Coordinates of C-alpha atoms in Angstrom, one line a residue:
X1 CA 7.2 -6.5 24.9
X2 CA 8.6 -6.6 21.8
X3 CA 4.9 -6.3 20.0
X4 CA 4.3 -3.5 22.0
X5 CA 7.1 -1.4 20.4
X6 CA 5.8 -2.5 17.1
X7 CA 2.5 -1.3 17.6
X8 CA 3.1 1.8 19.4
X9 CA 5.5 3.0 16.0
X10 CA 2.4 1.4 13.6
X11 CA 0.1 3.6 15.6
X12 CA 2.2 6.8 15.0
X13 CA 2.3 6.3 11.4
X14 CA -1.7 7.0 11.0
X15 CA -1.7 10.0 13.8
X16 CA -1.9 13.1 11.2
X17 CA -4.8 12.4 8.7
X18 CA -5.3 16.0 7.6
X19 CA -5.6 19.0 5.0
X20 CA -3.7 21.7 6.6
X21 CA -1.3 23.2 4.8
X22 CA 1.5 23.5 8.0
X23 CA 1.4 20.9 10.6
X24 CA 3.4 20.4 13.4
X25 CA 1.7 18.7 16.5
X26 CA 2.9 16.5 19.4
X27 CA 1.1 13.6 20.3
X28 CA 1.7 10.9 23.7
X29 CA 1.0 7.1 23.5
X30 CA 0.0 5.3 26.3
X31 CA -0.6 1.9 27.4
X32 CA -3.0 0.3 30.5
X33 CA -0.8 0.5 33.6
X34 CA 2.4 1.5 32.1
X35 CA 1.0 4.9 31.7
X36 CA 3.0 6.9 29.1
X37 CA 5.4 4.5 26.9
X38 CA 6.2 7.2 23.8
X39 CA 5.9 10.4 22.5
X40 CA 5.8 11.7 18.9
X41 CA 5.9 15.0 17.1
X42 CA 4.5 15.0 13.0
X43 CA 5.8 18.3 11.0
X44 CA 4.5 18.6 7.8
X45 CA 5.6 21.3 5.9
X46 CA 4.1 22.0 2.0
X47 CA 4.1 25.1 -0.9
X48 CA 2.2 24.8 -4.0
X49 CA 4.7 22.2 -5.2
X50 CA 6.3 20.4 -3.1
X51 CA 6.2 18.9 0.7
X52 CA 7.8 17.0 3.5
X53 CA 6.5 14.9 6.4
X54 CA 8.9 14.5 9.5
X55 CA 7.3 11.7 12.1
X56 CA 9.8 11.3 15.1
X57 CA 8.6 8.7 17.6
X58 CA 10.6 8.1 21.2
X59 CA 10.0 5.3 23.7
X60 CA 10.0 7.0 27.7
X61 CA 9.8 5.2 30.5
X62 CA 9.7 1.1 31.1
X63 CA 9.5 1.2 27.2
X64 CA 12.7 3.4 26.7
X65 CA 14.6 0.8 29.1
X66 CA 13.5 -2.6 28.0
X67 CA 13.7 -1.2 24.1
X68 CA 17.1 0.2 24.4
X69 CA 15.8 3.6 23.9
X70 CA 13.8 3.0 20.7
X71 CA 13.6 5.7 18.4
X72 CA 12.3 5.5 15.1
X73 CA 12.1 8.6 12.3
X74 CA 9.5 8.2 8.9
X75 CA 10.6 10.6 6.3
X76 CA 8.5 11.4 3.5
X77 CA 9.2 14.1 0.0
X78 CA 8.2 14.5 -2.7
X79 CA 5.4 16.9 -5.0
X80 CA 1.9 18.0 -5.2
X81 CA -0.4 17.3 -7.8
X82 CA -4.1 18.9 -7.9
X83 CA -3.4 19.5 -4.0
X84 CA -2.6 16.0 -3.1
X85 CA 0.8 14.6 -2.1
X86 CA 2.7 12.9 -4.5
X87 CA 5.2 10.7 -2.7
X88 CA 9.4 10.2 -4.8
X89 CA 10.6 9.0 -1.7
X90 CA 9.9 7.5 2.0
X91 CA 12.6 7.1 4.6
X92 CA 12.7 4.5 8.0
X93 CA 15.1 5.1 10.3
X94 CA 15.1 2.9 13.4
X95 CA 17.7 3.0 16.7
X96 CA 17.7 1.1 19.6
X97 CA 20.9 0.4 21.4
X98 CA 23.5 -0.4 18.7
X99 CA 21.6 -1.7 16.1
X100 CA 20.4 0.9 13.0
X101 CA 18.4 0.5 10.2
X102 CA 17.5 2.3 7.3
X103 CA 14.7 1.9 4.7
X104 CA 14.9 3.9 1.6
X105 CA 11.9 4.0 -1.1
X106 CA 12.8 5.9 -4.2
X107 CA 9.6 5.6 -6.4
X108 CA 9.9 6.3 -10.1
X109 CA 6.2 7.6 -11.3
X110 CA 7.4 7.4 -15.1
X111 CA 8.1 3.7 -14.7
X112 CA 5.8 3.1 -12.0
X113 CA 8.6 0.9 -10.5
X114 CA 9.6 1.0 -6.6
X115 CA 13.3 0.2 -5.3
X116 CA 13.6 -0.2 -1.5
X117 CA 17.3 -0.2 -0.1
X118 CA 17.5 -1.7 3.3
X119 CA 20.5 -1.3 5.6
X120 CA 21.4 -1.9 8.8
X121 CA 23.9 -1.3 11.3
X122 CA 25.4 -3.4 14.5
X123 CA 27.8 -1.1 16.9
X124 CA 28.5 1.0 14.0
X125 CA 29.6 -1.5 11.3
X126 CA 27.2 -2.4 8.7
X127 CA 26.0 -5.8 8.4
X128 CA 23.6 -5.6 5.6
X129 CA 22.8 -3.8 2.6
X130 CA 19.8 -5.1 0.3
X131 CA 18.0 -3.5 -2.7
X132 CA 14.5 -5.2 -3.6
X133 CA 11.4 -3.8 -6.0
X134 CA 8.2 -3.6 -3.8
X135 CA 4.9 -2.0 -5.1
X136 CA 4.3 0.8 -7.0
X137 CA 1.8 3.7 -5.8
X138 CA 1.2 7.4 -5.9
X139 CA 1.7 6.9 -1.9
X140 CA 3.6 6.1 0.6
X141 CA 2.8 5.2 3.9
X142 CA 2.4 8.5 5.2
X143 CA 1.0 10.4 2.3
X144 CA -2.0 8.4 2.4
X145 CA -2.6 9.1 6.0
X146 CA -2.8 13.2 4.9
X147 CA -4.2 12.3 1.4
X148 CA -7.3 10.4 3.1
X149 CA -9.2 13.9 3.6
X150 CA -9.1 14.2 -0.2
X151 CA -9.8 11.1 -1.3
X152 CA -13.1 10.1 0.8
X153 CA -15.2 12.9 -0.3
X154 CA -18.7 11.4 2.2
X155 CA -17.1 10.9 5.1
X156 CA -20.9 10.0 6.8
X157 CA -21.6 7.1 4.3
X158 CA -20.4 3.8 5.4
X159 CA -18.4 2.1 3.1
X160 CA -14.7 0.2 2.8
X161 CA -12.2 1.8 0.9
X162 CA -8.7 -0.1 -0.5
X163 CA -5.8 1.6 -1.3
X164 CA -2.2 0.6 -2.1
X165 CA 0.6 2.9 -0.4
X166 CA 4.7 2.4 -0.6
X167 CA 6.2 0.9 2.7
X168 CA 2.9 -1.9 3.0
X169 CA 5.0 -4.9 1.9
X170 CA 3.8 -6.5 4.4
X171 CA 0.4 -6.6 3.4
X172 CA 1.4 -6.7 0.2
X173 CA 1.0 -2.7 -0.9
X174 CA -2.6 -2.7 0.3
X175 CA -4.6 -0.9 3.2
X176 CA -8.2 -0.8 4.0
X177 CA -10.2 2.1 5.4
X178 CA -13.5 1.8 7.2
X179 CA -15.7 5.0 7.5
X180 CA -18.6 3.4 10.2
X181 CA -22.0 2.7 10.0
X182 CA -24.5 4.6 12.5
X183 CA -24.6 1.4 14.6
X184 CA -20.5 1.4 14.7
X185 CA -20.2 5.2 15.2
X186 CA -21.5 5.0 19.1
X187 CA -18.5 2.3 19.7
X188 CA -16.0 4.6 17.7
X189 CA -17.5 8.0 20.2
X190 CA -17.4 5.8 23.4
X191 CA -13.6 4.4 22.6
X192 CA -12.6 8.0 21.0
X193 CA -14.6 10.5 22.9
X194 CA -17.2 12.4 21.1
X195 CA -16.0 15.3 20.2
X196 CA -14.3 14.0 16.4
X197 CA -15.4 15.6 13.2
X198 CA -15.6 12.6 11.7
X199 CA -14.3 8.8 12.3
X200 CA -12.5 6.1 10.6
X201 CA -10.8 2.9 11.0
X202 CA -7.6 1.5 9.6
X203 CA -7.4 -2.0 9.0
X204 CA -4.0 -3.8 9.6
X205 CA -3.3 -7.3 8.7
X206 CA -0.1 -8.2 10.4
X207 CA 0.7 -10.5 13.5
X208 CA 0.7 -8.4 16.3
X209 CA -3.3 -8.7 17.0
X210 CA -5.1 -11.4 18.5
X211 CA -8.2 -10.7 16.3
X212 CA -7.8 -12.1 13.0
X213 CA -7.2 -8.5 11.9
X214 CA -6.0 -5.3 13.3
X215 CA -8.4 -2.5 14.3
X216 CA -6.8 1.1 14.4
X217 CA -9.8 3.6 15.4
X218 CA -9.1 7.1 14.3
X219 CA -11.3 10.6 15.6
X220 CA -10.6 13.4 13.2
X221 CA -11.0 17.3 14.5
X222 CA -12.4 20.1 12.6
X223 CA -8.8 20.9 11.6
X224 CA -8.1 17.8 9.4
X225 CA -5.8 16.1 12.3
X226 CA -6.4 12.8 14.3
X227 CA -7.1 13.9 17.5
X228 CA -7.3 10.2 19.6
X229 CA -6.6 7.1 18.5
X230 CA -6.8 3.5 19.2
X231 CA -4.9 0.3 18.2
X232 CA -6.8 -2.6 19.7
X233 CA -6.3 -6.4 20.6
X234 CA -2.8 -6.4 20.6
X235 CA -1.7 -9.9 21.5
X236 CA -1.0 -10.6 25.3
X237 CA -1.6 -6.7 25.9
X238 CA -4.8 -5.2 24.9
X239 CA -5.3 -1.9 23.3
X240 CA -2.9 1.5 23.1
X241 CA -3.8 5.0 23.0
X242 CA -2.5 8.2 21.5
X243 CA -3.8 11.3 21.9
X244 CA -3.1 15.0 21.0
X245 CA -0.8 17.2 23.3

């Protein structure tokens, strides 16, 4: 199960690509006969100068057993430029039973130079404490989620886009956004429903997936926010949902 967990927080991370201004919407993830295994609640909240993203993400059900009552929070702050997001720091916090964790990315735009500290926590005594230098960007992995609207300016025209975001290690800083062809788009409407303003899809190169890459479909509302989406071929499991409250 334990790639199950790890997909169904990977999923949440991508759940509010938007452009509104005050966000705060609750989402369930689901999985084939296990029914509901999580549910999440994204609050962004931005002025003219600065924002924060709050992702919270709790395991229910079988999952919230067999995980040891997973939770997991994504922290994001930092200033806007021009109207897009300018991450200074991301935050990972992860529980489940007596183990914690905590990721911190403090990113320095003068030196273009990222420090991560990584800690964690075993029934309440800290067991490690590590500070590495990981990939500089402008985002983080959240920011680029609400920055997407911004940056894709045709969202009809098919084409692959590559960006670097803080908090991608491992795929070494890099993601890959596919807006579909017209051939593609039927797939996306039958899998997402049709009722998206536009579609996209996320691809994730880690080894959860028994393709030789991860496939996260994404169905955008009028509003700017992900309304379904859809993380497929996870290995010995299949595909996961999440989908708008």
């Amino acid at each position: 199960m334990k790639s199950l967990f790890k997909s169904m927080f990977l999923l949440i991370l991508t759940l509010s690509i938007g452009e509104a201004k005050t966000v705060n919407v609750d989402y369930l993830v689901e999985f084939g006969i296990f029914g509901e295994i999580g549910v999440a609640n994204a609050v962004l909240t931005q002025n003219d100068t600065t924002y924060e993203i709050d992702i919270k993400l709790e395991a229910t059900g079988i999952a919230k057993t067999l995980s040891g009552g997973r939770e997991e929070e994504h922290i994001s702050t930092g200033h806007m430029e021009n109207g897009v997001m300018i991450s200074d720091m991301y935050q990972v916090i992860k529980r489940s039973g007596s183990k914690t964790t905590n990721k911190v990315y403090r990113i320095d735009h003068v030196n273009k130079t990222v420090t991560k500290e990584y800690q964690r926590w075993k029934n309440g005594e800290k067991v490690k404490d590590v500070n590495t230098s990981e990939v500089y960007s402008k985002d983080d992995l959240l920011t680029l989620y609400f920055n997407l609207s911004s940056y894709i300016q045709d969202k009809t025209k098919s084409q692959d886009l590559v960006f670097t975001a803080v908090g991608a290690e491992k795929q070494n800083g890099s993601v890959t956004i596919h807006i579909p062809d017209s051939v593609e788009l039927k797939e996306y409407k039958d899998t997402l429903g049709a009722d998206g303003a536009w579609y996209a899809q996320a691809i994730i190169n880690q080894d959860i997936f028994s393709s030789d890459k991860g496939e996260l479909l994404l169905s955008i509302g009028d509003d700017g926010i992900t309304k379904k989406a859809v993380l497929k071929d996870l290995i010995f499991f299949g595909d996961i949902r999440a989908m708008r409250l």
